[in-house]
Short mmCIF file of C-alpha atoms in Angstrom, two decimals:
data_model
loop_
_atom_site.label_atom_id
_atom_site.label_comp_id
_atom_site.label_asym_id
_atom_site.label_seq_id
_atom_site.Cartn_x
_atom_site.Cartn_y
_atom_site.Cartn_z
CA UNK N 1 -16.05 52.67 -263.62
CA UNK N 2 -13.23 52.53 -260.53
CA UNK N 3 -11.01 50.62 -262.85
CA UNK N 4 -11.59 53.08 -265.94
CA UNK N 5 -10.65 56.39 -263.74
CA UNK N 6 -8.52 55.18 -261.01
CA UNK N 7 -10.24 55.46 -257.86
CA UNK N 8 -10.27 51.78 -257.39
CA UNK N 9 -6.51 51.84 -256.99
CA UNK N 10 -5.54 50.58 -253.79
CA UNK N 11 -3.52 54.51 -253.21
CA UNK N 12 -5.29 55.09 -250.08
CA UNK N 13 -6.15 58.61 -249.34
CA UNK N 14 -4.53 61.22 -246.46
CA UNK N 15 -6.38 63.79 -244.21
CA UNK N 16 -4.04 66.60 -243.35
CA UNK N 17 -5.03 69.04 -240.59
CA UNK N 18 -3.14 72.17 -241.09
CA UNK N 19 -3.00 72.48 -237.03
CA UNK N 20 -1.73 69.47 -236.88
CA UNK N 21 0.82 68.79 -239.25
CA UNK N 22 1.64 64.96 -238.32
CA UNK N 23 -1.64 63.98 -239.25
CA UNK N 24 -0.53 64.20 -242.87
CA UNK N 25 0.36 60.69 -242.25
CA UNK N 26 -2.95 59.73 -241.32
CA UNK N 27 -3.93 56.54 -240.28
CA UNK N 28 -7.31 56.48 -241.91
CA UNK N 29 -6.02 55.23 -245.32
CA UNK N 30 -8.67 54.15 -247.95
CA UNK N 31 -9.49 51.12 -249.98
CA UNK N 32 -12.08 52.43 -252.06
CA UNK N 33 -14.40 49.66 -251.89
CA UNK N 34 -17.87 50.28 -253.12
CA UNK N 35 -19.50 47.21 -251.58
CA UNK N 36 -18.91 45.49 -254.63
CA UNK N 37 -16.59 42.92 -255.91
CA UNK N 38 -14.80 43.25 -259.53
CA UNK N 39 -15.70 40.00 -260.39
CA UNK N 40 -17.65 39.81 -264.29
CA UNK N 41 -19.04 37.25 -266.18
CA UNK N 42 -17.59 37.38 -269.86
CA UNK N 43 -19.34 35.35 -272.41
CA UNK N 44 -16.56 34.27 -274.90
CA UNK N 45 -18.45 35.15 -278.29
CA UNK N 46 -16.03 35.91 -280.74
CA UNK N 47 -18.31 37.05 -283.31
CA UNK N 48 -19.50 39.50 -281.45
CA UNK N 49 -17.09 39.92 -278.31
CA UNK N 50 -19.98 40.57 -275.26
CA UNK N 51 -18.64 41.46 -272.22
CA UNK N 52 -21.76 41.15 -268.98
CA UNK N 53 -21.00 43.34 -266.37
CA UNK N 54 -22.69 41.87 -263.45
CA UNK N 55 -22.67 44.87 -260.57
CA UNK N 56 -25.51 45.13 -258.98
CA UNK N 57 -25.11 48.46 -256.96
CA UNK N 58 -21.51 49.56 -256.57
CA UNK N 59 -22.85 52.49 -254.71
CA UNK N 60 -24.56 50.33 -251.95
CA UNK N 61 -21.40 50.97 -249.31
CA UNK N 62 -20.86 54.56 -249.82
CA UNK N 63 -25.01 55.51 -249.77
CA UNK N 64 -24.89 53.53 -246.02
CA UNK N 65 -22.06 55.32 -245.01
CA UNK N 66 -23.54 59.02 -246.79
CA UNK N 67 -26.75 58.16 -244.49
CA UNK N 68 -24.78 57.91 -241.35
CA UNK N 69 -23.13 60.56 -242.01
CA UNK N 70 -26.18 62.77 -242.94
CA UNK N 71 -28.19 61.41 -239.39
CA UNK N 72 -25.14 63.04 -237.60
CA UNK N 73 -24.91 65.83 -239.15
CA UNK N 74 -28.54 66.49 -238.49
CA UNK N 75 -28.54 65.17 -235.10
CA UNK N 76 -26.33 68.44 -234.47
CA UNK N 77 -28.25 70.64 -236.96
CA UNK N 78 -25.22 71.17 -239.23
CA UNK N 79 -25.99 72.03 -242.38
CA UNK N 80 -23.42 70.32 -244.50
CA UNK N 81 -23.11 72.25 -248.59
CA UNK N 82 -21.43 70.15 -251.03
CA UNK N 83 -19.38 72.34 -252.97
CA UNK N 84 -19.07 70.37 -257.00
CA UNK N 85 -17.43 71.58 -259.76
CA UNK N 86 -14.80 71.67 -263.08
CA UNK N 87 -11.55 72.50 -262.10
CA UNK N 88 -10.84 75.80 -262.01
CA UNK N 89 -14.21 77.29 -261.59
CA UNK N 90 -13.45 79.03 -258.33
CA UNK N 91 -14.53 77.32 -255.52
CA UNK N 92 -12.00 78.38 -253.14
CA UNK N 93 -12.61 81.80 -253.63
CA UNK N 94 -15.70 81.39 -253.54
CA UNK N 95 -15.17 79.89 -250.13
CA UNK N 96 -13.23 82.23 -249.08
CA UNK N 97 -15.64 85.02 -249.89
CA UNK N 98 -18.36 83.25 -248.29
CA UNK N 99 -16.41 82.67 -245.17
CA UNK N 100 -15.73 86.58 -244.86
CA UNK N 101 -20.06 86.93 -245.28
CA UNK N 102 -20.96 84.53 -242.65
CA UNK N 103 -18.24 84.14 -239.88
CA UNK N 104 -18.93 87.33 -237.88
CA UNK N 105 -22.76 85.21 -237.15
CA UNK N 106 -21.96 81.45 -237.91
CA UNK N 107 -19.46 78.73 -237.32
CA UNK N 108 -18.02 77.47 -240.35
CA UNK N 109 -16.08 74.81 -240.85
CA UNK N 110 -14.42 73.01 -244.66
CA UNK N 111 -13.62 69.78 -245.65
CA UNK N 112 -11.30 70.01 -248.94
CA UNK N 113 -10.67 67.56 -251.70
CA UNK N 114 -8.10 67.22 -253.89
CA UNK N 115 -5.84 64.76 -255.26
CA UNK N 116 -2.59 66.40 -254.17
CA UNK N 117 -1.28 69.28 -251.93
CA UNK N 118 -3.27 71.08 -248.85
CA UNK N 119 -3.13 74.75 -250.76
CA UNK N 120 -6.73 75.27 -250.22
CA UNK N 121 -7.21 73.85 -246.52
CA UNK N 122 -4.52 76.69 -246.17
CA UNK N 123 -6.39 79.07 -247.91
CA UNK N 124 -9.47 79.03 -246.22
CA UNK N 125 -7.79 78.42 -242.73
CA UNK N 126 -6.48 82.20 -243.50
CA UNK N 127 -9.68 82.89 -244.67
CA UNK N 128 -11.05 82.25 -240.93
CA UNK N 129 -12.07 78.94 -240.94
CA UNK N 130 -10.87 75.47 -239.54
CA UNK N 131 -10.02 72.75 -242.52
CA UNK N 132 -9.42 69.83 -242.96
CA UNK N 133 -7.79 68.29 -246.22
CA UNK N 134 -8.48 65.08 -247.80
CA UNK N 135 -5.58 63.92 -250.58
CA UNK N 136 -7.33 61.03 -252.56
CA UNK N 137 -4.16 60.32 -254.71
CA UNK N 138 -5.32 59.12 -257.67
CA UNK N 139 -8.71 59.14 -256.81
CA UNK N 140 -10.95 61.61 -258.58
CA UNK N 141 -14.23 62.31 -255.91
CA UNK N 142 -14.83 62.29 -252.49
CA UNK N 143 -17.05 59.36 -250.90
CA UNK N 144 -18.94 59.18 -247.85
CA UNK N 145 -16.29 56.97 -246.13
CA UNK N 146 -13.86 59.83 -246.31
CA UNK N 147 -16.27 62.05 -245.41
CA UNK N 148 -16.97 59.95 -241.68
CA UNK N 149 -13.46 59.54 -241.38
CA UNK N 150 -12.65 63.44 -241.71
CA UNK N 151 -15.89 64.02 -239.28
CA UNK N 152 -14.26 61.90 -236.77
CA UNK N 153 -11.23 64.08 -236.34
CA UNK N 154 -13.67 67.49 -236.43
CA UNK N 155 -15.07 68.51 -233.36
CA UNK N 156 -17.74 70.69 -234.86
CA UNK N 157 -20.48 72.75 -232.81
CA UNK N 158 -24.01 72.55 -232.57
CA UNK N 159 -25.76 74.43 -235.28
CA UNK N 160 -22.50 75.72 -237.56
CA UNK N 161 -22.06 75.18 -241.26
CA UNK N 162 -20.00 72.86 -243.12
CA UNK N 163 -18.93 73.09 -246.41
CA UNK N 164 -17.64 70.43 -248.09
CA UNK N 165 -15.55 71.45 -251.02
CA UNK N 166 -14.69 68.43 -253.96
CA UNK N 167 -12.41 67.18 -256.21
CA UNK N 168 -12.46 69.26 -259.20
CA UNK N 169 -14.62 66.69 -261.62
CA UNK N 170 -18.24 66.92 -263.07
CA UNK N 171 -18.52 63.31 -263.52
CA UNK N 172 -17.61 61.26 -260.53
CA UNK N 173 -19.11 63.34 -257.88
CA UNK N 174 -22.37 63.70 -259.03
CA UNK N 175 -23.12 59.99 -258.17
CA UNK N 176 -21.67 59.74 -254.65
CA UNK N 177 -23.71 60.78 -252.01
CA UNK N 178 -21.91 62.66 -249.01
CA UNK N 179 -24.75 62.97 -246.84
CA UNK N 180 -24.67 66.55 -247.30
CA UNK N 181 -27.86 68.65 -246.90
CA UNK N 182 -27.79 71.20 -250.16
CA UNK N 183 -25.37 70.49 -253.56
CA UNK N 184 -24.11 73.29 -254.51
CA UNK N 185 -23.03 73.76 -258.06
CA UNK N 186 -20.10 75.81 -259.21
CA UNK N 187 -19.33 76.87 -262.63
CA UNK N 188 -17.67 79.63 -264.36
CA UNK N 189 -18.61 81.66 -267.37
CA UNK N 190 -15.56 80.51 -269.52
CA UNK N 191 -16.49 76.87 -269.29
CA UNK N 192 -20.03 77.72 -271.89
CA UNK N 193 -22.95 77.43 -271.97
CA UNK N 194 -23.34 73.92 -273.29
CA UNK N 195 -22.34 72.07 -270.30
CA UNK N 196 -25.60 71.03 -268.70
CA UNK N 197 -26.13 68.86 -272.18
CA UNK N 198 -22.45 67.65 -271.54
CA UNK N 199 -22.49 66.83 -267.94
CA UNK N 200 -26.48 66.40 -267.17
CA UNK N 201 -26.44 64.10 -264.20
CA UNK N 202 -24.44 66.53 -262.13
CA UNK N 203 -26.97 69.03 -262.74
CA UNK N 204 -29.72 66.68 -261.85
CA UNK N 205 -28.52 65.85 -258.40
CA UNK N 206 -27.74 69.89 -257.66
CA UNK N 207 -30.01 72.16 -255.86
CA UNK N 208 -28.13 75.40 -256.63
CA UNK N 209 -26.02 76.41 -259.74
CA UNK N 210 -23.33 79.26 -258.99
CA UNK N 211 -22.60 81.17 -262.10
CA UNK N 212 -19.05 82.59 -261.01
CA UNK N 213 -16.58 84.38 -263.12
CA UNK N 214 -19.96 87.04 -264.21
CA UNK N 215 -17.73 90.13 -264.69
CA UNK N 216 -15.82 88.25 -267.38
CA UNK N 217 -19.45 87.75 -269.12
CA UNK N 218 -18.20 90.84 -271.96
CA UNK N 219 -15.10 89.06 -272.91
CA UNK N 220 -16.39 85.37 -273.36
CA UNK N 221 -19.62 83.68 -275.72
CA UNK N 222 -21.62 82.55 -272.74
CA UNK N 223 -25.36 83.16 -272.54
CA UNK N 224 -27.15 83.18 -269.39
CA UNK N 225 -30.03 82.34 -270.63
CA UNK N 226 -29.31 79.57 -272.68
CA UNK N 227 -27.33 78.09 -270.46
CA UNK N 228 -30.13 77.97 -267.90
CA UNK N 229 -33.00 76.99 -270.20
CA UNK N 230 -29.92 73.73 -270.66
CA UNK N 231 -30.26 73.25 -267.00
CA UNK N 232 -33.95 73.13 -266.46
CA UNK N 233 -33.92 70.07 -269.15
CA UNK N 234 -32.94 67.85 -266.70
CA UNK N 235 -33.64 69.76 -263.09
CA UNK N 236 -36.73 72.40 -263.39
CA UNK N 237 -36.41 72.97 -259.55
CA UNK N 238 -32.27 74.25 -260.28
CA UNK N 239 -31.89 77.65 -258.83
CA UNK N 240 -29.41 80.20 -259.95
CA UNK N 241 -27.56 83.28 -258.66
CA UNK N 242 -25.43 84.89 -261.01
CA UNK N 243 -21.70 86.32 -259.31
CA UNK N 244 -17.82 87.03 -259.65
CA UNK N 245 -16.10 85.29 -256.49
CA UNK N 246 -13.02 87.97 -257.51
CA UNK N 247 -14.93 91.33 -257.59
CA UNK N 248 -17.11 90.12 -254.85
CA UNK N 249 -20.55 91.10 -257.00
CA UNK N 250 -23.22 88.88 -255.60
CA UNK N 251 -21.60 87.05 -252.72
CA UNK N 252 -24.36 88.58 -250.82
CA UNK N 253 -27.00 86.66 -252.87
CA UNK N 254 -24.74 83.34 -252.11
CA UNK N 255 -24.81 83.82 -248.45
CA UNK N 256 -28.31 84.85 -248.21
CA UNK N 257 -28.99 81.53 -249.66
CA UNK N 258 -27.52 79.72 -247.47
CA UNK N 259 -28.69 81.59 -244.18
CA UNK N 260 -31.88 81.18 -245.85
CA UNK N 261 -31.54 76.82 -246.21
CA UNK N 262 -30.03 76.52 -242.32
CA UNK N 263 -30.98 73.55 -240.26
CA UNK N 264 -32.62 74.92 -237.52
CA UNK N 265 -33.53 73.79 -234.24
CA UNK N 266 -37.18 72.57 -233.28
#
């Protein structure tokens, strides 16, 4: 899998903090190891040309790390959203909406990934909330070991909200635990209504399914319904809310949601 998509290039990855702007030479660089060595066991059959992959649990590392990080989080009742979707489905201004809901009564803070450029750490630091950016070069997810590193330069308060927003991908992501609290899945009308048969496991491993782009819905072939009745194949506990991020229709439903799935204290 790293070899196939790149993440197990030795690239290393950058935090930038748009308050800071030195740290977008930051020392926490990245190996992307998975706890797992790249060593295989070929049997040389030339009839039929077997290759044995012998990884056990590439996913070992990251899941200790997503556990730490989860135990801290909750030590400080943050509740921690992991933000997953296509690129281009409107995350940020999603975010950004959000942020506008909630900040008058919460403390928000985002972690952004993307491969390249801190647009949307600046975007949602004009938005009203501190960011951090996480550059993973050519790597196409976030991991938990990013994650801890970008926690370590946050000094977030006791009870606030964190939103973790990743790399544009539907494939990657779904299988790498942050040690977020709630997945929250993003996608957008134009993409159809076939995608939960396309992409099942990210739909699995989500608790919510954001519908964005809905005022487009009389311009495009997507159908609500279907596409729902796709989701609950694989996840019958999905929830749905239905919204346009650009006209602002629904955000309400959105932030309800999450007020509704805070940690809170004993």
């Amino acid at each position: 899998m790293c070899d196939t998509c790149g993440c197990g290039k030795p690239d290393g990855y950058k935090i930038h903090d748009p308050d800071h702007t030195h740290s977008s030479d930051s020392d926490y660089t990245h190996e992307h190891d998975h706890g797992h060595t790249h060593d295989h066991l070929h049997e040389h059959d030339h009839h039929h040309k077997k290759v044995i992959d012998l990884d056990i649990d590439i996913l070992s590392r990251n899941n200790m790390i997503a556990g730490m990080n989860r135990r801290f989080l909750e030590g400080r009742k943050v509740t921690c959203f992991n933000m997953v979707s296509s690129p281009g489905s409107g995350k940020t201004t999603l975010l950004e909406r959000t942020i506008t809901n909630l900040i008058p009564d919460s403390k928000i803070y985002v972690i952004e990934g993307d491969q390249q450029t801190h647009i949307d750490a600046d975007r949602i630091q004009k938005a009203g909330a501190p960011a951090l950016q996480i550059n993973t070069g050519s790597g196409c997810h976030l991991d938990a070991g990013m994650i801890d590193a970008a926690l370590r330069k946050m000094d977030i308060e006791f009870g606030a909200i964190l939103f973790i927003e990743n790399v544009g991908n539907l494939v990657c992501p779904a299988i790498f635990d942050l040690g977020e609290y709630k997945r929250v899945l993003v996608v957008s009308v134009t993409e159809g209504d076939d995608k939960p048969l396309k992409y099942p496991k990210m739909f699995e491993t989500s608790d919510l399914c954001i519908i964005n782009k809905s005022d487009l819905l009389p311009y495009v072939d997507f159908r609500s319904d279907v596409f729902m009745s796709n989701a609950r194949i694989t996840n019958h506990h999905l929830e749905f809310i239905e919204l346009s991020a650009k006209t602002g229709e629904g955000i309400n439903l959105f932030s309800e949601w999450i007020l509704n799935h805070l940690l809170r204290s004993a």
